[in-house]
Amino acid sequence: MRFALSPEQLDFGASLRKLLEAGRTPAAVRAWASGDPGPGRALIRQLAEAGVLGLAVAERHGGLGAEPIDLVVAFQEIGRAAVPGPLVETAAAIPALLQALPDQSSAARWLPGFAGGVALGTVAFAAPGCSGVALDADTAEVALLTEGTRLSTGHRTGLTRSVDPARRLFTVAADAAVAEGEAVREAAAAGFDTGALACAAQLLGAGRALLHASTEYAKQRKQFGKPIGEFQAVKQKLADVLIALDLAEPLLYRAALTMTGPTRARDVSAAVIACGDAAYRAARAALQVHGAIGYTAEYDLSLWLTKVTALRSAWGTTDLHRSRIARALREETDQDRATRGIA
């Protein structure tokens, strides 16, 4: 299985990085956290113009119909820049959910607006191990709720605080039914796994941003007359972060390549755990390298630290993902034993 990105995908990621670096993302994040979504919405519209919000949307609904690996490339850059807003929901989870339904009327109704950046969507998954809340339901034009075999529109009720000030989480109450039946359960699983994949990519991108910030700081900060990056302890800590991020990356790519296969849930969960752990290691190292300044909310590092902490459980708890991996491995073992006629 090939994990290397194509030249076109590398160029796509590089172009998004330049766009986001020029977009003054930290200021947009702080404005979003303070209740002013204007700068963030402007940045999201730029991403839509670059095709990001239409990657998972089929061409018949105004999107690009790209592969999951292209979505991963985009969300790594979104995570690297800490872009605010319900982008995982709008560009990944909801398109996968709606397009997996037999009736495409809801997809035709909402997805063109998502792909064009004129509307945002959010979704709450009411299932064990999921948060059951909707991100930025006060900003998104469309809020959906999945409950077993029922998909419905919803309205926000209570506000739940997040460790990341730029993530406003709301409980959602059901309104009108969008679809019902066993097909909803299967579509919700596809939407959840696609959202979790995008979240894992965000985590990996945020981890790389934290590593870069720590490396640059270690080159500038001096102790005992020389940069702290010259001390072996600091070198080793940053090397450990790089190794963790590099080892998580193939799991992320594998999950993207197997999204239509029988191992989807297992591979997505493995990617979420690996990318979450690597990003968390990067966050801890960043705090230790930066020292006291790393704890201040005014310093931009805090935007990535809080986002990594929030994203680690945003699309399923660690227990949920580990149990999905264990269940898949047990089923594979049972199938192998049955095939070989072993009782």
Coordinates of C-alpha atoms in Angstrom, one line a residue:
M1 CA 0.0 0.0 0.0
R2 CA 1.4 3.4 -1.0
F3 CA 1.5 6.1 1.7
A4 CA 3.5 8.8 -0.2
L5 CA 1.6 11.8 -1.4
S6 CA 1.5 12.7 -5.0
P7 CA 3.2 15.9 -6.3
E8 CA -0.3 17.4 -6.8
Q9 CA -1.3 16.7 -3.2
L10 CA 2.0 18.1 -1.9
D11 CA 1.4 21.3 -4.0
F12 CA -2.2 21.5 -2.7
G13 CA -1.0 21.3 0.9
A14 CA 1.7 23.9 0.3
S15 CA -0.8 26.3 -1.3
L16 CA -3.2 26.0 1.6
R17 CA -0.3 26.6 4.0
K18 CA 0.6 29.9 2.2
L19 CA -3.1 30.9 2.2
L20 CA -3.5 30.3 5.9
E21 CA -0.2 31.9 6.9
A22 CA -1.3 35.1 5.1
G23 CA -4.7 35.0 6.7
R24 CA -3.7 36.1 10.2
T25 CA -5.3 33.0 11.7
P26 CA -4.4 33.7 15.4
A27 CA -6.4 37.0 15.2
A28 CA -9.3 35.1 13.6
V29 CA -9.2 32.5 16.4
R30 CA -9.2 35.1 19.1
A31 CA -12.1 37.0 17.5
W32 CA -14.1 33.7 17.1
A33 CA -13.5 33.0 20.8
S34 CA -14.8 36.4 21.7
G35 CA -18.0 36.0 19.8
D36 CA -17.0 37.7 16.5
P37 CA -17.0 35.1 13.7
G38 CA -16.4 37.6 11.0
P39 CA -12.7 37.1 10.4
G40 CA -13.0 33.4 10.8
R41 CA -15.9 33.2 8.3
A42 CA -13.8 35.3 5.8
L43 CA -10.9 32.7 6.2
I44 CA -13.4 29.9 5.7
R45 CA -14.6 31.5 2.5
Q46 CA -11.1 31.6 1.3
L47 CA -10.7 27.9 2.0
A48 CA -14.0 27.2 0.1
E49 CA -12.6 29.1 -2.9
A50 CA -9.6 26.9 -2.7
G51 CA -11.9 23.9 -2.9
V52 CA -11.4 22.6 0.6
L53 CA -15.1 22.6 1.7
G54 CA -16.1 20.7 -1.4
L55 CA -13.5 17.9 -1.3
A56 CA -15.9 15.4 0.2
V57 CA -18.9 16.7 -1.7
A58 CA -19.9 14.8 -4.9
E59 CA -19.7 16.8 -8.2
R60 CA -23.5 16.5 -8.6
H61 CA -23.9 18.5 -5.4
G62 CA -21.4 21.2 -6.4
G63 CA -18.3 19.7 -4.9
L64 CA -15.1 18.1 -6.2
G65 CA -15.7 14.5 -5.4
A66 CA -12.1 14.1 -4.2
E67 CA -10.6 11.1 -2.4
P68 CA -10.3 10.9 1.5
I69 CA -6.5 11.3 1.2
D70 CA -7.1 14.8 -0.3
L71 CA -9.3 15.6 2.7
V72 CA -6.5 14.5 5.0
V73 CA -4.0 16.8 3.2
A74 CA -6.3 19.8 3.7
F75 CA -7.1 19.1 7.3
Q76 CA -3.5 18.8 8.3
E77 CA -3.0 22.3 7.1
I78 CA -6.2 23.4 8.9
G79 CA -4.8 21.9 12.1
R80 CA -1.4 23.4 11.5
A81 CA -3.0 26.9 11.3
A82 CA -5.6 26.2 14.1
V83 CA -8.4 27.5 11.9
P84 CA -11.6 28.0 14.0
G85 CA -15.2 26.9 13.1
P86 CA -17.1 23.7 12.5
L87 CA -14.9 22.7 9.5
V88 CA -14.8 19.0 10.2
E89 CA -18.6 18.9 10.4
T90 CA -19.1 21.1 7.3
A91 CA -16.5 19.6 5.0
A92 CA -16.2 16.0 6.2
A93 CA -18.8 14.5 8.5
I94 CA -22.1 15.9 7.2
P95 CA -21.2 15.4 3.5
A96 CA -20.3 11.7 4.2
L97 CA -23.5 11.3 6.3
L98 CA -26.0 12.8 3.8
Q99 CA -24.4 11.2 0.7
A100 CA -24.7 7.8 2.3
L101 CA -28.5 8.1 2.6
P102 CA -30.7 6.5 -0.1
D103 CA -32.6 9.7 -0.4
Q104 CA -30.3 12.5 -1.7
S105 CA -32.7 15.3 -1.3
S106 CA -31.1 16.6 1.9
A107 CA -27.6 16.4 0.3
A108 CA -28.9 18.4 -2.7
R109 CA -30.5 20.9 -0.4
W110 CA -27.5 21.7 1.9
L111 CA -24.2 20.5 0.4
P112 CA -23.9 23.0 -2.5
G113 CA -24.0 25.8 0.2
F114 CA -21.3 24.0 2.2
A115 CA -19.0 23.5 -0.7
G116 CA -19.3 27.1 -1.7
G117 CA -18.6 28.4 1.8
V118 CA -21.9 30.3 2.0
A119 CA -23.2 28.1 4.9
L120 CA -21.7 26.1 7.7
G121 CA -23.1 22.9 9.3
T122 CA -22.7 21.1 12.6
V123 CA -23.8 17.7 13.8
A124 CA -24.2 15.9 17.2
F125 CA -23.9 12.2 17.4
A126 CA -26.0 10.8 20.2
A127 CA -24.1 7.5 20.8
P128 CA -22.0 6.0 23.5
G129 CA -18.5 7.3 23.6
C130 CA -19.4 10.4 21.5
S131 CA -19.6 13.8 22.9
G132 CA -23.3 14.3 21.9
V133 CA -22.8 18.0 21.4
A134 CA -22.6 20.2 18.3
L135 CA -19.7 22.5 17.7
D136 CA -20.6 26.2 17.1
A137 CA -24.3 25.6 16.7
D138 CA -24.8 29.3 17.3
T139 CA -22.8 30.1 14.1
A140 CA -23.7 27.3 11.8
E141 CA -26.7 27.6 9.5
V142 CA -27.6 23.9 9.7
A143 CA -27.6 21.8 12.8
L144 CA -28.2 18.0 12.6
L145 CA -28.7 15.4 15.3
T146 CA -28.3 11.6 14.8
E147 CA -30.1 9.3 17.3
G148 CA -30.0 5.7 16.5
T149 CA -32.1 5.3 13.3
R150 CA -33.3 8.9 13.2
L151 CA -31.6 11.9 11.6
S152 CA -33.2 15.2 12.3
T153 CA -32.6 18.9 12.2
G154 CA -32.1 20.5 15.6
H155 CA -31.8 23.6 17.7
R156 CA -29.2 24.4 20.3
T157 CA -30.2 24.3 23.9
G158 CA -27.5 24.3 26.7
L159 CA -23.9 25.6 26.2
T160 CA -21.0 23.3 27.3
R161 CA -17.7 24.9 28.1
S162 CA -14.6 23.6 26.2
V163 CA -11.0 23.9 27.3
D164 CA -10.5 25.7 23.9
P165 CA -12.3 29.1 24.1
A166 CA -12.7 29.0 20.3
R167 CA -14.9 25.9 20.5
R168 CA -18.4 26.6 21.7
L169 CA -20.2 23.3 22.3
F170 CA -24.0 23.0 22.5
T171 CA -26.5 20.3 23.3
V172 CA -29.0 19.9 20.5
A173 CA -32.7 19.1 20.7
A174 CA -34.4 17.4 17.7
D175 CA -36.8 19.3 15.4
A176 CA -38.0 17.9 12.1
A177 CA -37.0 14.4 10.9
V178 CA -34.6 14.3 7.9
A179 CA -34.5 10.6 7.5
E180 CA -35.4 7.4 9.5
G181 CA -34.6 3.8 9.3
E182 CA -31.6 1.5 9.5
A183 CA -29.9 3.4 6.6
V184 CA -29.5 6.3 9.0
R185 CA -27.5 4.2 11.4
E186 CA -25.1 3.2 8.6
A187 CA -24.9 6.7 7.2
A188 CA -24.2 8.1 10.7
A189 CA -21.3 5.6 11.0
A190 CA -19.9 6.8 7.7
G191 CA -20.2 10.4 8.8
F192 CA -18.7 9.8 12.2
D193 CA -15.7 7.9 10.7
T194 CA -15.1 10.6 8.1
G195 CA -15.2 13.3 10.8
A196 CA -12.9 11.3 13.0
L197 CA -10.4 11.0 10.1
A198 CA -10.4 14.7 9.5
C199 CA -10.0 15.3 13.3
A200 CA -7.0 13.0 13.3
A201 CA -5.5 15.0 10.4
Q202 CA -6.1 18.2 12.3
L203 CA -4.3 16.8 15.4
L204 CA -1.3 15.7 13.3
G205 CA -1.1 19.2 11.7
A206 CA -1.4 20.9 15.1
G207 CA 1.3 18.6 16.5
R208 CA 3.7 19.6 13.6
A209 CA 2.9 23.3 14.3
L210 CA 3.8 22.9 17.9
L211 CA 7.0 21.1 17.1
H212 CA 8.0 23.8 14.7
A213 CA 7.2 26.5 17.3
S214 CA 9.3 24.7 19.9
T215 CA 12.2 24.1 17.6
E216 CA 12.3 27.8 16.6
Y217 CA 12.0 28.9 20.2
A218 CA 14.8 26.6 21.2
K219 CA 17.1 28.2 18.6
Q220 CA 16.5 31.7 20.0
R221 CA 16.1 31.2 23.8
K222 CA 19.5 31.3 25.6
Q223 CA 20.6 29.9 28.9
F224 CA 24.1 29.8 30.2
G225 CA 25.3 31.7 27.2
K226 CA 24.0 29.4 24.4
P227 CA 20.7 28.5 22.8
I228 CA 18.7 25.9 24.8
G229 CA 18.4 23.9 21.6
E230 CA 22.0 22.9 22.0
F231 CA 21.3 21.0 25.2
Q232 CA 21.0 17.3 24.7
A233 CA 17.9 17.0 26.9
V234 CA 16.0 19.5 24.7
K235 CA 17.2 17.8 21.5
Q236 CA 16.1 14.4 22.7
K237 CA 12.6 15.7 23.7
L238 CA 12.0 17.3 20.4
A239 CA 13.4 14.3 18.6
D240 CA 10.9 12.1 20.4
V241 CA 8.1 14.4 19.3
L242 CA 9.2 14.2 15.7
I243 CA 9.4 10.4 15.8
A244 CA 5.9 10.2 17.3
L245 CA 4.4 12.4 14.6
D246 CA 6.2 10.5 11.8
L247 CA 5.0 7.2 13.1
A248 CA 1.4 8.5 13.3
E249 CA 1.4 9.8 9.8
P250 CA 1.3 6.3 8.0
L251 CA -1.7 5.3 10.2
L252 CA -3.5 8.4 9.1
Y253 CA -2.8 7.8 5.4
R254 CA -3.8 4.1 5.8
A255 CA -7.1 5.1 7.3
A256 CA -7.8 7.5 4.4
L257 CA -7.0 4.8 1.9
T258 CA -9.3 2.2 3.5
M259 CA -12.4 4.4 4.0
T260 CA -14.4 2.3 1.6
G261 CA -13.2 -1.0 3.0
P262 CA -14.2 -3.4 5.8
T263 CA -11.4 -2.2 8.1
R264 CA -12.6 1.5 8.1
A265 CA -13.6 1.7 11.7
R266 CA -10.5 0.0 13.0
D267 CA -8.1 2.1 10.8
V268 CA -9.8 5.4 11.7
S269 CA -9.6 4.6 15.4
A270 CA -5.9 3.7 15.1
A271 CA -5.3 7.0 13.4
V272 CA -7.2 9.0 16.0
I273 CA -5.3 7.4 18.8
A274 CA -1.8 7.7 17.2
C275 CA -2.3 11.3 16.0
G276 CA -3.9 12.3 19.3
D277 CA -1.1 10.8 21.4
A278 CA 1.6 12.4 19.1
A279 CA 0.0 15.8 19.2
Y280 CA -0.3 15.6 23.0
R281 CA 3.4 14.7 23.2
A282 CA 4.1 17.8 21.1
A283 CA 2.0 20.0 23.4
R284 CA 3.8 18.8 26.5
A285 CA 7.2 19.3 24.9
A286 CA 6.2 22.8 23.8
L287 CA 5.2 23.8 27.3
Q288 CA 8.4 22.4 28.7
V289 CA 10.6 24.1 26.1
H290 CA 8.8 27.5 26.2
G291 CA 8.6 27.5 30.0
A292 CA 6.4 30.0 31.8
I293 CA 5.5 32.0 28.7
G294 CA 3.9 28.9 27.2
Y295 CA 1.2 29.0 29.9
T296 CA 0.0 32.6 29.0
A297 CA -3.2 33.0 27.1
E298 CA -1.7 36.1 25.3
Y299 CA 1.0 34.0 23.7
D300 CA -0.1 32.3 20.4
L301 CA 1.2 28.9 21.5
S302 CA -1.9 28.6 23.8
L303 CA -4.2 28.5 20.7
W304 CA -2.6 25.2 19.6
L305 CA -2.3 23.8 23.1
T306 CA -6.0 24.2 23.9
K307 CA -7.1 23.0 20.5
V308 CA -5.0 19.8 20.8
T309 CA -6.5 19.1 24.3
A310 CA -10.0 19.6 23.0
L311 CA -9.6 17.6 19.8
R312 CA -8.3 14.5 21.5
S313 CA -11.8 13.6 22.7
A314 CA -13.9 15.7 20.2
W315 CA -14.6 12.7 18.0
G316 CA -14.9 9.8 20.4
T317 CA -13.1 9.0 23.7
T318 CA -9.9 7.0 23.8
D319 CA -11.8 4.2 25.3
L320 CA -14.3 4.2 22.4
H321 CA -11.5 4.0 19.8
R322 CA -9.5 1.4 21.6
S323 CA -12.6 -0.8 22.0
R324 CA -13.3 -0.5 18.3
I325 CA -9.8 -1.7 17.5
A326 CA -10.1 -4.6 19.9
R327 CA -13.5 -5.6 18.6
A328 CA -12.2 -5.5 15.0
L329 CA -9.1 -7.6 15.9
R330 CA -11.3 -10.2 17.7
E331 CA -13.6 -10.5 14.7
E332 CA -10.6 -10.9 12.3
T333 CA -9.1 -13.6 14.6
D334 CA -12.5 -15.4 14.7
Q335 CA -12.8 -15.3 11.0
D336 CA -9.3 -16.6 10.5
R337 CA -9.9 -19.4 12.9
A338 CA -13.2 -20.3 11.1
T339 CA -11.5 -20.2 7.7
R340 CA -8.9 -22.7 9.0
G341 CA -11.4 -24.8 10.7
I342 CA -10.1 -24.2 14.2
A343 CA -12.7 -24.4 17.0

